Amino acid sequence: MALRQLSLNEFRNLSSCTLEFNPRYNLLFGENGSGKTSLLETIHILCQGRSFKTRHLDECIKDDHAQFLLFGQFTHHKVGISHTAQHNTIRIDGSTTKKLSDLARHSPVKIIDSSCFNLVTGRPSHKREFVDWCLFHVEHPFQLLWQKHSHALKQRNMLLRSKK
């Protein structure tokens, strides 16, 4: 899963650009505020459907614009994401999807930053979330089992809250 090409429009402080990547290694450098982290964020959104910096993708739209567009050509697939304040459109190889898990299945990407210490010192939910992410990419039937488990857990918690 190598990213070959990235095109973006109106994402954070980046207006419009298309970049070609080397399949083996790439080096990003520049002045503070030049868009290095924004570029990494676009790659993360193309792979996971969400930002590692914010919960709300609306914050990623460049000031005074209505939407951002991202397109990535990977070794074995293509991904396009359009985001407006009202609507998200995700396309993988020309087919529209609403599931972020479809993106994650194609591109297993994990950000390693200072929050990784949560795996050691953080809440048990952080640890479970990481193990779930790993299992999702290693054991393909895991997603269906995890969905069933989550559904049963929600039902159990509703019953416990209702005190019936």
mmCIF file of C-alpha atoms in Angstrom:
data_model
loop_
_atom_site.group_PDB
_atom_site.id
_atom_site.type_symbol
_atom_site.label_atom_id
_atom_site.label_comp_id
_atom_site.label_asym_id
_atom_site.label_seq_id
_atom_site.Cartn_x
_atom_site.Cartn_y
_atom_site.Cartn_z
ATOM 1 C CA MET A 1 0.000 0.000 0.000
ATOM 2 C CA ALA A 2 2.164 2.843 -1.223
ATOM 3 C CA LEU A 3 0.752 6.280 -1.965
ATOM 4 C CA ARG A 4 1.776 7.177 -5.509
ATOM 5 C CA GLN A 5 -0.023 10.489 -6.011
ATOM 6 C CA LEU A 6 -1.918 12.969 -3.833
ATOM 7 C CA SER A 7 -4.114 15.831 -5.043
ATOM 8 C CA LEU A 8 -5.820 18.265 -2.721
ATOM 9 C CA ASN A 9 -7.922 21.411 -2.942
ATOM 10 C CA GLU A 10 -8.707 23.928 -0.187
ATOM 11 C CA PHE A 11 -7.439 21.879 2.744
ATOM 12 C CA ARG A 12 -6.385 23.944 5.789
ATOM 13 C CA ASN A 13 -3.570 26.280 4.662
ATOM 14 C CA LEU A 14 -3.026 24.425 1.361
ATOM 15 C CA SER A 15 -4.843 25.778 -1.709
ATOM 16 C CA SER A 16 -4.358 23.320 -4.520
ATOM 17 C CA CYS A 17 -1.554 20.928 -5.333
ATOM 18 C CA THR A 18 -0.710 17.539 -6.759
ATOM 19 C CA LEU A 19 2.259 15.578 -5.460
ATOM 20 C CA GLU A 20 3.966 12.468 -6.798
ATOM 21 C CA PHE A 21 5.546 10.184 -4.191
ATOM 22 C CA ASN A 22 8.442 7.760 -4.308
ATOM 23 C CA PRO A 23 7.173 4.271 -3.393
ATOM 24 C CA ARG A 24 10.122 3.678 -1.041
ATOM 25 C CA TYR A 25 10.716 6.885 0.912
ATOM 26 C CA ASN A 26 9.812 10.568 0.994
ATOM 27 C CA LEU A 27 11.114 13.493 2.992
ATOM 28 C CA LEU A 28 8.981 16.481 4.024
ATOM 29 C CA PHE A 29 10.668 19.668 5.167
ATOM 30 C CA GLY A 30 9.825 23.341 5.298
ATOM 31 C CA GLU A 31 9.282 26.382 7.463
ATOM 32 C CA ASN A 32 6.879 26.343 10.401
ATOM 33 C CA GLY A 33 3.311 26.789 9.180
ATOM 34 C CA SER A 34 4.126 25.746 5.612
ATOM 35 C CA GLY A 35 1.727 22.777 5.626
ATOM 36 C CA LYS A 36 3.821 19.697 6.481
ATOM 37 C CA THR A 37 1.392 18.474 9.145
ATOM 38 C CA SER A 38 -1.586 19.383 6.949
ATOM 39 C CA LEU A 39 -0.120 17.195 4.214
ATOM 40 C CA LEU A 40 0.250 14.278 6.641
ATOM 41 C CA GLU A 41 -3.303 14.912 7.815
ATOM 42 C CA THR A 42 -4.627 14.622 4.232
ATOM 43 C CA ILE A 43 -2.916 11.258 3.874
ATOM 44 C CA HIS A 44 -4.423 10.088 7.168
ATOM 45 C CA ILE A 45 -7.913 11.200 6.078
ATOM 46 C CA LEU A 46 -7.529 9.362 2.762
ATOM 47 C CA CYS A 47 -6.549 6.197 4.647
ATOM 48 C CA GLN A 48 -8.854 6.348 7.676
ATOM 49 C CA GLY A 49 -11.607 8.821 6.793
ATOM 50 C CA ARG A 50 -10.885 10.935 9.851
ATOM 51 C CA SER A 51 -8.321 13.446 11.015
ATOM 52 C CA PHE A 52 -5.749 12.816 13.714
ATOM 53 C CA LYS A 53 -5.961 16.496 14.719
ATOM 54 C CA THR A 54 -9.702 17.160 15.033
ATOM 55 C CA ARG A 55 -13.011 15.332 15.385
ATOM 56 C CA HIS A 56 -14.747 17.735 12.998
ATOM 57 C CA LEU A 57 -13.593 17.703 9.378
ATOM 58 C CA ASP A 58 -15.286 21.090 8.875
ATOM 59 C CA GLU A 59 -12.255 22.582 10.633
ATOM 60 C CA CYS A 60 -10.071 21.261 7.800
ATOM 61 C CA ILE A 61 -11.815 23.328 5.114
ATOM 62 C CA LYS A 62 -9.691 26.317 4.137
ATOM 63 C CA ASP A 63 -11.041 29.661 5.387
ATOM 64 C CA ASP A 64 -13.671 31.263 3.126
ATOM 65 C CA HIS A 65 -14.265 28.037 1.177
ATOM 66 C CA ALA A 66 -17.205 25.639 1.206
ATOM 67 C CA GLN A 67 -15.416 22.295 0.824
ATOM 68 C CA PHE A 68 -12.157 20.427 0.524
ATOM 69 C CA LEU A 69 -11.330 17.726 -2.017
ATOM 70 C CA LEU A 70 -8.744 14.978 -1.595
ATOM 71 C CA PHE A 71 -7.653 12.364 -4.104
ATOM 72 C CA GLY A 72 -5.070 9.650 -3.584
ATOM 73 C CA GLN A 73 -3.748 7.069 -5.978
ATOM 74 C CA PHE A 74 -2.302 4.119 -4.090
ATOM 75 C CA THR A 75 -0.516 1.062 -5.460
ATOM 76 C CA HIS A 76 -3.696 -1.019 -5.785
ATOM 77 C CA HIS A 77 -6.587 1.440 -5.404
ATOM 78 C CA LYS A 78 -7.767 5.042 -5.748
ATOM 79 C CA VAL A 79 -9.570 7.098 -3.101
ATOM 80 C CA GLY A 80 -11.421 10.391 -3.386
ATOM 81 C CA ILE A 81 -12.979 12.354 -0.538
ATOM 82 C CA SER A 82 -15.102 15.469 -0.788
ATOM 83 C CA HIS A 83 -16.218 17.187 2.406
ATOM 84 C CA THR A 84 -18.640 20.084 2.864
ATOM 85 C CA ALA A 85 -20.294 21.284 6.058
ATOM 86 C CA GLN A 86 -23.375 19.190 5.196
ATOM 87 C CA HIS A 87 -22.038 16.197 3.312
ATOM 88 C CA ASN A 88 -19.173 13.730 3.024
ATOM 89 C CA THR A 89 -18.560 11.751 -0.155
ATOM 90 C CA ILE A 90 -16.074 8.874 -0.152
ATOM 91 C CA ARG A 91 -15.219 7.020 -3.336
ATOM 92 C CA ILE A 92 -12.970 3.971 -3.561
ATOM 93 C CA ASP A 93 -12.090 2.836 -7.074
ATOM 94 C CA GLY A 94 -15.094 4.740 -8.439
ATOM 95 C CA SER A 95 -17.646 3.269 -6.008
ATOM 96 C CA THR A 96 -19.268 5.440 -3.349
ATOM 97 C CA THR A 97 -19.171 4.187 0.240
ATOM 98 C CA LYS A 98 -20.253 5.526 3.617
ATOM 99 C CA LYS A 99 -18.202 3.099 5.732
ATOM 100 C CA LEU A 100 -14.899 4.352 7.079
ATOM 101 C CA SER A 101 -13.939 0.726 7.617
ATOM 102 C CA ASP A 102 -13.786 0.341 3.816
ATOM 103 C CA LEU A 103 -11.023 2.966 3.741
ATOM 104 C CA ALA A 104 -9.201 1.435 6.698
ATOM 105 C CA ARG A 105 -9.329 -2.015 5.121
ATOM 106 C CA HIS A 106 -7.412 -0.738 2.083
ATOM 107 C CA SER A 107 -4.857 1.359 3.951
ATOM 108 C CA PRO A 108 -3.773 0.316 7.459
ATOM 109 C CA VAL A 109 -2.212 3.523 8.787
ATOM 110 C CA LYS A 110 -1.506 4.373 12.423
ATOM 111 C CA ILE A 111 -0.219 7.705 13.717
ATOM 112 C CA ILE A 112 2.618 7.395 16.214
ATOM 113 C CA ASP A 113 2.796 10.513 18.356
ATOM 114 C CA SER A 114 2.986 11.520 22.007
ATOM 115 C CA SER A 115 -0.469 10.024 22.669
ATOM 116 C CA CYS A 116 1.026 6.542 22.141
ATOM 117 C CA PHE A 117 2.016 6.634 25.825
ATOM 118 C CA ASN A 118 -1.697 6.060 26.497
ATOM 119 C CA LEU A 119 -1.123 2.442 25.446
ATOM 120 C CA VAL A 120 1.002 2.023 28.566
ATOM 121 C CA THR A 121 -0.309 4.583 31.045
ATOM 122 C CA GLY A 122 -3.783 5.352 29.724
ATOM 123 C CA ARG A 123 -7.264 4.014 30.302
ATOM 124 C CA PRO A 124 -8.079 0.403 29.414
ATOM 125 C CA SER A 125 -10.329 1.675 26.595
ATOM 126 C CA HIS A 126 -7.250 3.099 24.812
ATOM 127 C CA LYS A 127 -5.565 -0.285 24.998
ATOM 128 C CA ARG A 128 -8.669 -2.146 23.776
ATOM 129 C CA GLU A 129 -9.072 0.309 20.894
ATOM 130 C CA PHE A 130 -5.497 -0.335 19.753
ATOM 131 C CA VAL A 131 -5.882 -4.125 19.998
ATOM 132 C CA ASP A 132 -9.171 -3.879 18.067
ATOM 133 C CA TRP A 133 -7.435 -1.839 15.348
ATOM 134 C CA CYS A 134 -4.665 -4.441 15.054
ATOM 135 C CA LEU A 135 -7.118 -7.352 14.925
ATOM 136 C CA PHE A 136 -9.202 -5.582 12.271
ATOM 137 C CA HIS A 137 -6.183 -5.563 9.950
ATOM 138 C CA VAL A 138 -4.864 -9.036 10.760
ATOM 139 C CA GLU A 139 -8.002 -11.140 11.246
ATOM 140 C CA HIS A 140 -10.478 -10.279 8.482
ATOM 141 C CA PRO A 141 -13.566 -11.881 10.117
ATOM 142 C CA PHE A 142 -12.915 -9.713 13.208
ATOM 143 C CA GLN A 143 -14.990 -6.772 11.932
ATOM 144 C CA LEU A 144 -18.235 -8.755 11.841
ATOM 145 C CA LEU A 145 -17.579 -10.295 15.271
ATOM 146 C CA TRP A 146 -16.697 -6.873 16.699
ATOM 147 C CA GLN A 147 -19.900 -5.342 15.310
ATOM 148 C CA LYS A 148 -22.014 -8.118 16.843
ATOM 149 C CA HIS A 149 -20.201 -7.750 20.158
ATOM 150 C CA SER A 150 -20.689 -3.949 20.176
ATOM 151 C CA HIS A 151 -24.379 -4.353 19.399
ATOM 152 C CA ALA A 152 -24.856 -6.898 22.206
ATOM 153 C CA LEU A 153 -22.944 -4.628 24.601
ATOM 154 C CA LYS A 154 -25.177 -1.645 23.759
ATOM 155 C CA GLN A 155 -28.299 -3.771 24.293
ATOM 156 C CA ARG A 156 -27.001 -5.024 27.636
ATOM 157 C CA ASN A 157 -26.187 -1.481 28.795
ATOM 158 C CA MET A 158 -29.647 -0.249 27.771
ATOM 159 C CA LEU A 159 -31.241 -3.048 29.781
ATOM 160 C CA LEU A 160 -29.095 -2.257 32.804
ATOM 161 C CA ARG A 161 -30.015 1.453 32.584
ATOM 162 C CA SER A 162 -33.724 0.681 32.284
ATOM 163 C CA LYS A 163 -33.543 -1.463 35.459
ATOM 164 C CA LYS A 164 -35.939 -4.064 34.095
#
